[in-house]
Short mmCIF file of C-alpha atoms in Angstrom, two decimals:
data_model
loop_
_atom_site.label_atom_id
_atom_site.label_comp_id
_atom_site.label_asym_id
_atom_site.label_seq_id
_atom_site.Cartn_x
_atom_site.Cartn_y
_atom_site.Cartn_z
CA MET A 253 -3.78 3.16 44.13
CA MET A 254 -1.16 5.35 42.51
CA THR A 255 -2.22 7.81 39.85
CA GLU A 256 -0.19 8.88 36.86
CA GLN A 257 0.81 12.51 36.60
CA VAL A 258 -0.59 13.76 33.29
CA GLN A 259 0.97 16.77 31.65
CA VAL A 260 -1.63 18.79 29.79
CA LYS A 261 -0.40 20.32 26.53
CA LEU A 262 -1.39 20.53 22.89
CA ALA A 263 -1.19 17.15 21.17
CA PHE A 264 0.14 18.77 17.99
CA PRO A 265 2.37 21.66 16.82
CA LEU A 266 0.27 24.81 17.05
CA TRP A 267 1.03 26.07 13.54
CA LYS A 268 -0.02 22.78 11.95
CA GLY A 269 -3.31 22.78 13.83
CA VAL A 270 -4.02 26.43 13.00
CA LEU A 271 -3.21 25.91 9.30
CA THR A 272 -5.47 22.84 9.09
CA LEU A 273 -8.34 24.66 10.83
CA PHE A 274 -7.87 27.73 8.65
CA VAL A 275 -8.04 25.72 5.41
CA GLY A 276 -11.09 23.80 6.59
CA LEU A 277 -12.97 26.95 7.67
CA LEU A 278 -11.94 28.84 4.54
CA ILE A 279 -13.47 26.19 2.30
CA TRP A 280 -16.51 25.78 4.58
CA PHE A 281 -17.48 29.47 4.48
CA MET A 282 -16.75 30.01 0.80
CA PRO A 283 -19.90 29.87 -1.31
CA PRO A 284 -20.17 26.52 -3.08
CA PRO A 285 -19.38 26.50 -6.81
CA THR A 286 -22.27 26.61 -9.23
CA GLY A 287 -24.00 23.28 -9.53
CA LEU A 288 -22.72 21.88 -6.23
CA ASP A 289 -24.94 21.32 -3.20
CA ILE A 290 -23.91 23.02 0.07
CA VAL A 291 -23.80 19.66 1.87
CA ALA A 292 -21.27 18.31 -0.64
CA TRP A 293 -19.18 21.47 -0.30
CA HIS A 294 -19.14 21.27 3.50
CA MET A 295 -18.24 17.58 3.33
CA PHE A 296 -15.38 18.51 1.03
CA ALA A 297 -14.19 21.11 3.55
CA VAL A 298 -13.98 18.48 6.29
CA PHE A 299 -12.32 16.01 3.94
CA ALA A 300 -9.75 18.52 2.66
CA ALA A 301 -8.82 19.54 6.22
CA THR A 302 -8.48 15.86 7.16
CA ILE A 303 -6.15 15.08 4.24
CA LEU A 304 -4.08 18.18 4.99
CA ALA A 305 -3.78 17.13 8.63
CA ILE A 306 -2.62 13.68 7.54
CA ILE A 307 -0.04 15.16 5.15
CA LEU A 308 1.24 17.56 7.81
CA LYS A 309 1.18 14.78 10.44
CA VAL A 310 -0.69 17.01 12.86
CA MET A 311 -1.50 13.92 14.92
CA PRO A 312 -1.45 10.17 14.26
CA MET A 313 -3.78 9.24 11.40
CA GLY A 314 -6.23 7.49 13.71
CA ALA A 315 -6.55 10.59 15.91
CA VAL A 316 -6.99 12.86 12.87
CA THR A 317 -9.77 10.71 11.41
CA MET A 318 -11.52 10.46 14.78
CA VAL A 319 -11.66 14.26 15.01
CA ALA A 320 -12.96 14.34 11.42
CA LEU A 321 -15.65 11.79 12.30
CA VAL A 322 -16.77 13.91 15.28
CA VAL A 323 -16.86 17.11 13.21
CA SER A 324 -18.81 15.55 10.35
CA ALA A 325 -21.27 13.96 12.79
CA MET A 326 -21.79 17.11 14.89
CA THR A 327 -22.40 19.25 11.81
CA GLY A 328 -24.99 16.77 10.55
CA LEU A 329 -23.04 15.91 7.43
CA THR A 330 -22.81 12.26 8.44
CA PRO A 331 -25.20 11.46 11.32
CA ILE A 332 -24.02 8.71 13.65
CA SER A 333 -26.70 6.23 12.60
CA GLY A 334 -27.80 7.76 9.32
CA GLY A 335 -31.42 6.95 10.04
CA GLY A 336 -33.85 8.09 7.38
CA SER A 337 -31.93 11.27 6.62
CA GLY A 338 -30.63 10.00 3.28
CA LYS A 339 -27.12 10.79 4.42
CA VAL A 340 -24.13 8.51 4.93
CA ALA A 341 -23.90 7.25 8.51
CA ALA A 342 -20.74 8.29 10.37
CA LEU A 343 -20.13 4.75 11.59
CA SER A 344 -21.00 3.01 8.31
CA GLY A 345 -17.37 2.34 7.50
CA PHE A 346 -16.96 0.10 10.54
CA ALA A 347 -19.51 -2.35 9.13
CA ASN A 348 -17.62 -2.59 5.84
CA GLY A 349 -16.30 -6.09 5.13
CA THR A 350 -13.19 -4.79 3.41
CA ILE A 351 -12.14 -3.04 6.63
CA TRP A 352 -12.15 -6.39 8.40
CA LEU A 353 -10.36 -8.11 5.54
CA ILE A 354 -7.34 -5.85 5.84
CA GLY A 355 -7.38 -5.97 9.65
CA ILE A 356 -7.47 -9.78 9.77
CA ALA A 357 -4.76 -10.02 7.13
CA MET A 358 -2.60 -7.85 9.38
CA PHE A 359 -3.26 -10.19 12.32
CA ILE A 360 -2.18 -13.15 10.17
CA SER A 361 0.92 -11.30 8.97
CA ARG A 362 2.00 -10.86 12.59
CA ALA A 363 2.00 -14.65 12.92
CA VAL A 364 4.29 -14.93 9.87
CA ILE A 365 6.82 -12.70 11.60
CA LYS A 366 6.25 -14.16 15.08
CA THR A 367 6.88 -17.78 14.04
CA GLY A 368 9.90 -16.93 11.89
CA LEU A 369 8.26 -18.34 8.75
CA GLY A 370 8.81 -15.12 6.82
CA ARG A 371 12.53 -15.07 7.63
CA ARG A 372 12.85 -18.77 6.79
CA ILE A 373 11.28 -18.24 3.35
CA ALA A 374 13.59 -15.31 2.59
CA LEU A 375 16.70 -17.20 3.69
CA TRP A 376 15.71 -20.26 1.64
CA PHE A 377 15.38 -18.25 -1.57
CA ILE A 378 18.70 -16.49 -0.93
CA SER A 379 20.39 -19.85 -0.29
CA LYS A 380 19.26 -20.90 -3.77
CA CYS A 381 19.79 -17.65 -5.71
CA GLY A 382 22.50 -15.78 -3.83
CA HIS A 383 25.64 -16.72 -5.78
CA SER A 384 25.77 -13.22 -7.28
CA MET A 385 24.53 -9.80 -6.18
CA LEU A 386 21.88 -9.90 -8.91
CA GLY A 387 20.88 -13.35 -7.68
CA VAL A 388 20.50 -11.96 -4.15
CA ALA A 389 18.14 -9.32 -5.57
CA TYR A 390 16.05 -11.98 -7.31
CA GLY A 391 16.04 -14.10 -4.14
CA LEU A 392 14.65 -11.15 -2.20
CA ALA A 393 12.07 -10.58 -4.96
CA LEU A 394 10.89 -14.19 -4.89
CA SER A 395 10.59 -14.28 -1.11
CA ASP A 396 8.69 -10.98 -1.09
CA MET A 397 6.34 -12.35 -3.77
CA VAL A 398 5.58 -15.45 -1.68
CA LEU A 399 4.91 -13.36 1.43
CA GLY A 400 3.04 -10.55 -0.33
CA PRO A 401 -0.50 -12.03 -0.47
CA GLY A 402 -0.68 -12.52 3.28
CA ILE A 403 1.20 -9.52 4.66
CA PRO A 404 -0.75 -6.33 3.86
CA SER A 405 2.07 -4.05 4.94
CA ALA A 406 4.98 -3.00 2.79
CA SER A 407 6.71 -1.81 5.94
CA ALA A 408 6.30 -5.19 7.66
CA ARG A 409 7.66 -7.12 4.67
CA GLY A 410 10.35 -4.75 3.46
CA GLY A 411 11.28 -3.24 6.80
CA GLY A 412 10.62 -6.12 9.17
CA ILE A 413 11.77 -9.13 7.13
CA MET A 414 13.79 -8.06 4.07
CA TYR A 415 15.71 -5.15 5.57
CA PRO A 416 17.51 -7.08 8.36
CA ILE A 417 18.52 -9.80 5.90
CA THR A 418 19.67 -7.23 3.34
CA GLN A 419 21.65 -5.40 6.00
CA SER A 420 23.37 -8.60 7.10
CA ILE A 421 24.32 -9.45 3.49
CA ALA A 422 25.87 -6.01 2.97
CA THR A 423 27.72 -6.23 6.29
CA ALA A 424 29.04 -9.69 5.43
CA TYR A 425 30.93 -8.10 2.55
CA GLN A 426 32.11 -5.07 4.59
CA SER A 427 29.73 -2.74 2.77
CA GLU A 428 28.88 0.03 5.22
CA PRO A 429 27.40 3.53 4.82
CA GLY A 430 30.08 5.80 3.45
CA PRO A 431 33.02 4.88 1.19
CA THR A 432 32.02 1.21 0.88
CA ALA A 433 28.27 1.81 0.40
CA ARG A 434 28.33 1.15 -3.35
CA LYS A 435 30.01 -2.21 -2.80
CA ALA A 436 26.65 -3.88 -2.04
CA GLY A 437 24.39 -2.01 0.39
CA ALA A 438 23.41 0.95 -1.81
CA PHE A 439 22.23 -1.32 -4.63
CA LEU A 440 20.37 -3.72 -2.34
CA MET A 441 18.49 -1.04 -0.36
CA ILE A 442 17.03 0.64 -3.46
CA CYS A 443 16.34 -2.77 -4.96
CA VAL A 444 14.29 -3.88 -1.93
CA SER A 445 12.32 -0.61 -2.07
CA GLN A 446 11.43 -1.10 -5.75
CA ILE A 447 10.63 -4.80 -5.30
CA ASP A 448 8.31 -4.08 -2.40
CA ALA A 449 6.38 -1.50 -4.45
CA ILE A 450 5.92 -4.06 -7.25
CA ILE A 451 4.67 -6.72 -4.83
CA CYS A 452 2.21 -4.23 -3.34
CA ALA A 453 0.83 -3.72 -6.84
CA MET A 454 0.46 -7.45 -7.53
CA PHE A 455 -1.88 -8.47 -4.70
CA LEU A 456 -5.00 -6.84 -3.29
CA THR A 457 -3.91 -7.88 0.20
CA ALA A 458 -0.26 -6.79 -0.12
CA MET A 459 -0.86 -3.17 0.91
CA ALA A 460 -3.41 -1.65 3.26
CA GLY A 461 -4.50 0.93 0.69
CA ASN A 462 -5.51 -1.62 -1.93
CA PRO A 463 -8.81 -2.63 -0.30
CA LEU A 464 -9.59 1.09 0.01
CA ILE A 465 -9.03 1.35 -3.73
CA ALA A 466 -11.45 -1.54 -4.25
CA GLU A 467 -14.04 0.22 -2.07
CA LEU A 468 -13.64 3.51 -3.92
CA ALA A 469 -14.00 1.68 -7.24
CA ALA A 470 -17.15 -0.04 -5.93
CA SER A 471 -18.64 3.39 -5.19
CA GLN A 472 -18.42 4.00 -8.95
CA GLY A 473 -20.08 0.67 -9.71
CA ILE A 474 -16.79 -1.11 -10.55
CA GLN A 475 -16.29 -4.41 -8.75
CA VAL A 476 -12.68 -5.34 -7.96
CA ASN A 477 -11.99 -8.50 -5.97
CA TRP A 478 -8.81 -10.39 -5.11
CA GLY A 479 -8.90 -12.58 -8.21
CA ILE A 480 -9.54 -9.76 -10.69
CA TRP A 481 -6.78 -7.64 -9.15
CA PHE A 482 -4.30 -10.52 -9.34
CA LEU A 483 -5.35 -11.50 -12.87
CA GLY A 484 -4.64 -8.02 -14.17
CA ALA A 485 -1.33 -7.73 -12.31
CA ILE A 486 0.29 -11.14 -12.78
CA VAL A 487 1.96 -10.58 -16.17
CA PRO A 488 3.19 -6.97 -15.75
CA GLY A 489 4.11 -7.80 -12.14
CA LEU A 490 6.30 -10.76 -13.09
CA LEU A 491 7.87 -8.82 -15.97
CA THR A 492 8.69 -5.93 -13.66
CA LEU A 493 10.17 -8.24 -11.04
CA LEU A 494 12.36 -9.71 -13.76
CA ILE A 495 13.42 -6.45 -15.41
CA ILE A 496 13.72 -3.89 -12.58
CA PRO A 497 16.52 -5.63 -10.59
CA LEU A 498 18.40 -6.09 -13.86
CA CYS A 499 17.80 -2.45 -14.75
CA LEU A 500 19.12 -1.34 -11.35
CA TYR A 501 22.10 -3.64 -11.76
CA TYR A 502 23.17 -1.68 -14.85
CA ILE A 503 22.20 1.91 -13.98
CA TYR A 504 23.27 1.72 -10.31
CA PRO A 505 25.61 -1.28 -10.21
CA PRO A 506 27.08 -2.78 -7.05
CA GLU A 507 30.85 -2.87 -7.06
CA LEU A 508 30.67 -6.46 -5.85
CA LYS A 509 29.25 -8.78 -8.51
CA LYS A 510 29.94 -12.30 -7.23
CA THR A 511 28.82 -13.43 -3.76
CA PRO A 512 29.73 -17.12 -3.49
CA GLU A 513 29.63 -17.08 0.31
CA ILE A 514 26.06 -15.83 0.62
CA PRO A 515 24.24 -19.16 -0.03
CA GLY A 516 26.39 -20.80 2.65
CA ILE A 517 25.66 -18.00 5.11
CA ALA A 518 21.92 -18.35 4.41
CA ARG A 519 22.08 -22.13 4.85
CA GLU A 520 23.89 -21.67 8.16
CA GLU A 521 21.18 -19.30 9.37
CA LEU A 522 18.54 -21.83 8.34
CA ARG A 523 20.45 -24.54 10.22
CA LYS A 524 20.41 -22.37 13.34
CA MET A 525 16.65 -21.98 12.98
CA GLY A 526 16.27 -25.75 12.95
CA PRO A 527 13.60 -27.72 11.09
CA MET A 528 10.20 -26.16 10.47
CA SER A 529 8.14 -26.15 13.62
CA LEU A 530 4.57 -27.45 13.73
CA ALA A 531 3.40 -23.85 14.05
CA GLU A 532 5.23 -22.88 10.85
CA LYS A 533 3.76 -25.87 8.99
CA ILE A 534 0.21 -25.01 10.08
CA LEU A 535 0.81 -21.37 9.16
CA ALA A 536 2.16 -22.36 5.75
CA PHE A 537 -0.95 -24.48 5.15
CA ASP A 538 -3.11 -21.58 6.31
CA PHE A 539 -1.29 -19.28 3.92
CA VAL A 540 -1.90 -21.55 0.93
CA LEU A 541 -5.54 -22.06 1.93
CA LEU A 542 -6.12 -18.31 2.08
CA ILE A 543 -4.62 -17.73 -1.36
CA VAL A 544 -6.82 -20.49 -2.81
CA LEU A 545 -9.93 -19.05 -1.15
CA TRP A 546 -9.10 -15.48 -2.12
CA THR A 547 -8.48 -16.57 -5.71
CA ALA A 548 -11.39 -18.96 -6.23
CA GLY A 549 -13.54 -18.77 -3.11
CA ASP A 550 -16.14 -16.39 -4.53
CA ILE A 551 -16.44 -18.36 -7.76
CA PHE A 552 -16.47 -21.98 -6.63
CA PHE A 553 -17.33 -21.95 -2.91
CA GLN A 554 -19.38 -18.75 -2.51
CA ILE A 555 -17.02 -17.70 0.27
CA PRO A 556 -16.35 -13.92 0.26
CA ALA A 557 -12.78 -12.72 0.76
CA THR A 558 -13.49 -11.35 4.25
CA LEU A 559 -14.99 -14.64 5.42
CA SER A 560 -11.93 -16.43 4.01
CA ALA A 561 -9.74 -14.18 6.15
CA PHE A 562 -11.83 -14.98 9.23
CA ILE A 563 -11.39 -18.71 8.47
CA GLY A 564 -7.62 -18.26 8.28
CA LEU A 565 -7.55 -16.37 11.56
CA ALA A 566 -9.76 -18.97 13.25
CA ILE A 567 -7.27 -21.69 12.30
CA LEU A 568 -4.46 -19.74 13.95
CA LEU A 569 -6.55 -19.18 17.08
CA LEU A 570 -7.60 -22.84 17.36
CA SER A 571 -3.98 -23.98 16.97
CA ASN A 572 -2.80 -21.31 19.46
CA ILE A 573 -0.34 -19.90 16.94
CA MET A 574 -2.06 -16.61 17.67
CA SER A 575 -3.75 -16.07 21.03
CA TRP A 576 -6.61 -13.67 21.61
CA LYS A 577 -4.17 -11.58 23.62
CA ASN A 578 -1.90 -11.37 20.57
CA ILE A 579 -4.82 -10.07 18.52
CA ILE A 580 -5.86 -7.52 21.12
CA GLU A 581 -2.27 -6.28 21.34
CA GLU A 582 -1.88 -5.87 17.57
CA LYS A 583 -2.14 -2.09 17.74
CA THR A 584 -1.20 -1.42 14.12
CA ALA A 585 -4.09 -3.51 12.80
CA TRP A 586 -6.70 -1.89 15.06
CA ASP A 587 -5.32 1.56 14.27
CA THR A 588 -5.47 0.84 10.53
CA MET A 589 -9.02 -0.46 10.77
CA PHE A 590 -10.15 2.72 12.54
CA TRP A 591 -8.74 5.30 10.15
CA PHE A 592 -9.55 3.08 7.19
CA ALA A 593 -13.22 2.98 8.22
CA VAL A 594 -13.45 6.75 8.59
CA LEU A 595 -11.76 7.44 5.25
CA VAL A 596 -14.11 5.00 3.49
CA MET A 597 -17.10 6.71 5.11
CA MET A 598 -15.91 10.16 4.02
CA ALA A 599 -15.18 9.01 0.47
CA ASN A 600 -18.64 7.44 0.23
CA ALA A 601 -20.18 10.66 1.51
CA LEU A 602 -18.33 12.79 -1.05
CA ASN A 603 -19.50 10.46 -3.78
CA LYS A 604 -23.12 10.25 -2.61
CA TYR A 605 -23.46 14.00 -2.11
CA GLY A 606 -22.29 14.70 -5.67
CA MET A 607 -18.79 16.10 -5.15
CA ILE A 608 -16.99 13.51 -7.26
CA ALA A 609 -19.51 13.75 -10.11
CA TRP A 610 -19.17 17.56 -10.08
CA ILE A 611 -15.34 17.40 -10.24
CA SER A 612 -15.49 14.83 -13.02
CA LYS A 613 -17.96 16.83 -15.05
CA GLY A 614 -15.89 19.99 -14.72
CA ILE A 615 -12.63 18.37 -15.82
CA VAL A 616 -14.23 16.43 -18.65
CA GLY A 617 -15.56 19.72 -20.03
CA TYR A 618 -11.96 20.73 -20.76
CA ILE A 619 -10.43 17.44 -21.88
CA GLY A 620 -13.38 15.33 -23.06
CA HIS A 621 -12.77 16.07 -26.76
CA PHE A 622 -9.37 14.35 -26.73
CA ASP A 623 -8.89 10.64 -27.40
CA TRP A 624 -9.39 8.64 -24.21
CA LEU A 625 -6.04 6.86 -24.53
CA LEU A 626 -4.16 10.15 -24.55
CA VAL A 627 -6.20 11.56 -21.67
CA PHE A 628 -5.73 8.39 -19.63
CA LEU A 629 -1.96 8.42 -20.18
CA VAL A 630 -1.77 12.01 -18.95
CA LEU A 631 -3.96 11.20 -15.95
CA ILE A 632 -1.79 8.21 -15.03
CA LEU A 633 1.43 10.23 -15.24
CA VAL A 634 -0.02 13.09 -13.19
CA TYR A 635 -1.41 10.66 -10.63
CA PHE A 636 1.91 8.80 -10.41
CA TYR A 637 4.25 11.77 -10.07
CA THR A 638 2.09 13.79 -7.67
CA ARG A 639 3.27 11.16 -5.18
CA TYR A 640 6.29 13.42 -4.62
CA PHE A 641 3.96 15.64 -2.58
CA PHE A 642 2.62 12.86 -0.34
CA ALA A 643 4.37 11.05 2.51
CA SER A 644 1.50 8.58 2.90
CA ALA A 645 0.04 6.13 0.43
CA MET A 646 -3.33 6.42 2.14
CA ALA A 647 -3.34 10.22 1.89
CA HIS A 648 -2.51 10.03 -1.81
CA ILE A 649 -5.20 7.44 -2.52
CA SER A 650 -7.82 9.17 -0.38
CA ALA A 651 -7.18 12.57 -1.91
CA MET A 652 -6.88 11.65 -5.58
CA TYR A 653 -7.94 8.14 -6.58
CA LEU A 654 -11.71 8.57 -6.74
CA ALA A 655 -11.59 11.83 -8.70
CA PHE A 656 -9.06 10.46 -11.20
CA LEU A 657 -11.13 7.30 -11.61
CA ALA A 658 -14.33 9.26 -12.21
CA VAL A 659 -12.66 11.48 -14.80
CA SER A 660 -11.10 8.47 -16.54
CA VAL A 661 -14.43 6.69 -16.87
CA SER A 662 -16.15 9.88 -18.01
CA VAL A 663 -13.77 10.36 -20.95
CA GLY A 664 -14.35 6.80 -22.14
CA VAL A 665 -11.69 4.68 -20.42
CA PRO A 666 -13.07 1.17 -19.82
CA PRO A 667 -14.10 1.25 -16.12
CA LEU A 668 -12.26 -1.86 -14.89
CA LEU A 669 -9.11 -0.91 -16.81
CA ALA A 670 -9.19 2.54 -15.20
CA ALA A 671 -9.80 1.20 -11.69
CA LEU A 672 -7.03 -1.39 -11.85
CA THR A 673 -4.41 0.74 -13.61
CA LEU A 674 -4.84 3.60 -11.16
CA GLY A 675 -4.72 1.06 -8.34
CA TYR A 676 -1.47 -0.48 -9.57
CA THR A 677 -0.02 3.00 -10.06
CA SER A 678 -0.89 3.89 -6.46
CA ASN A 679 1.53 1.18 -5.34
CA LEU A 680 4.30 1.54 -7.89
CA SER A 681 4.74 5.22 -6.99
CA MET A 682 5.83 4.21 -3.47
CA GLY A 683 9.30 3.61 -4.88
CA LEU A 684 9.75 7.23 -6.02
CA THR A 685 11.13 8.69 -2.79
CA GLN A 686 12.39 7.55 0.57
CA TYR A 687 9.26 8.98 2.25
CA SER A 688 6.59 7.77 -0.21
CA GLY A 689 5.57 4.89 2.05
CA GLY A 690 6.42 1.28 2.68
CA PRO A 691 9.91 0.36 3.86
CA GLY A 692 11.52 3.46 2.27
CA PRO A 693 12.24 5.30 5.56
CA ALA A 694 13.97 2.25 7.07
CA LEU A 695 15.94 1.40 3.92
CA PHE A 696 17.02 4.99 3.28
CA GLY A 697 17.68 5.47 6.97
CA SER A 698 20.36 2.79 6.79
CA GLY A 699 22.57 5.50 5.30
CA TYR A 700 23.75 3.72 2.15
CA ASN A 701 22.21 6.20 -0.31
CA SER A 702 22.06 9.98 -0.54
CA THR A 703 18.77 11.71 -1.33
CA GLY A 704 20.07 12.58 -4.80
CA GLN A 705 21.01 8.98 -5.52
CA TRP A 706 17.66 7.65 -4.28
CA TRP A 707 15.58 10.17 -6.23
CA GLY A 708 17.65 9.99 -9.43
CA VAL A 709 17.79 6.21 -9.65
CA SER A 710 14.14 5.82 -8.64
CA LEU A 711 13.02 8.31 -11.30
CA LEU A 712 14.78 6.34 -14.03
CA VAL A 713 13.35 3.07 -12.72
CA SER A 714 9.85 4.56 -12.55
CA ILE A 715 9.92 5.28 -16.31
CA VAL A 716 10.73 1.64 -17.04
CA SER A 717 8.12 0.43 -14.55
CA ILE A 718 5.33 2.61 -15.94
CA ALA A 719 6.16 1.52 -19.49
CA ILE A 720 5.90 -2.15 -18.53
CA TRP A 721 2.61 -1.78 -16.66
CA LEU A 722 0.96 0.40 -19.32
CA LEU A 723 2.17 -1.43 -22.44
CA ALA A 724 2.54 -5.06 -21.37
CA GLY A 725 -0.09 -4.70 -18.65
CA GLY A 726 -2.57 -3.01 -20.96
CA ALA A 727 -2.08 -5.65 -23.64
CA TRP A 728 -2.43 -8.46 -21.11
CA MET A 729 -5.63 -7.01 -19.66
CA LYS A 730 -7.00 -6.76 -23.19
CA ILE A 731 -6.21 -10.43 -23.81
CA VAL A 732 -7.97 -11.63 -20.62
CA GLY A 733 -11.01 -9.45 -21.27
CA ILE A 734 -10.61 -6.83 -18.54
CA TRP A 735 -11.28 -4.21 -21.21
#
């Protein structure tokens, strides 16, 4: 039996590892602030080092969180089983139903791409709407909205389905990176990025970080399920999908306005795909069933969202649309489930040991005398625009969401309003930069836009987007009784 020659070397750049360790140890050995227990302070040290390692990309996120799990378990901060210690168990996150919900949704999303159903849906909408460049943008928005509830990855939707189609549309009109970029490609790439961020905000299962947001909200006693999330997002989401492409069309217009050939090209691609296969029909039924169960399952059938996801996956296994081998080989889903579980465990530990309450109390002491509406507006803007410093949605959510939620509730913001608005903002901010998450790296990497163009246009769009979600969204959530 032949053996593989393994080269032993550091798995990370030395300076990144040293900096992460230094920050962690510095916090660990500093005396805890007044009013904070030493266990909470040490847990914060491990958490801060973990987030820094994720931001610096010392190692893959799964590897970073595994090291964090080992450190927190070995130091007794989070014993492996918890036992009767009164502490959070290191492995408690792996028993969390939300972890499995997002993992199973990722398995199902692979089937959407594997069968070609996702591409078929996108091409169909473009064949109907693609007579103008603005129509192409709306066609992409509609197809992304249909796919959003069942594909919990902005990268998979925007980068795996929308990007190739967008690229082919730009190429069809000889719009290439460089002198002809503004003809079509530059507009479409930024448009897809903004659309994908909006779709992520509309559905709990449209982005991997959303279930984490729901878990963090639950730790504060605020229950957010699929139906509540969607109810709060439907009106501002649809308004944003309607207005943002139009806004981009005027502030960053494509040189090419009419695209009469595009519907024909889309129809030809659909013809090449042939009629819907039995697998696609079963998958489409499964998709609709999941949305129904996620929307009304808890209320009418007493079926939790995670069990609904298991039902959807079972249908795909029984019909052989997805084999067990396919599931085992879905590395992204298993990787996500691992680091997701560890981050949930660490967030729960910080909350249980009093760190979040201490931060909230300290901040409220300075701003608590102001009107809650004003404070909440400032918190939202700070939370949104600090995304410039994060290259990962999960790092941003893990580092900031729980503290901002606790402060918001402490100054008088209605709890569910605070939880949902911060959650929606977590997604909308993905459109700020080309590295903020989602399909941004792939879309920007196509070469159609400069960094200055991407940042400048996205900043202007973000102002419009925030205004819609705060004003129209806030009014809508008031009408439906969320606050």
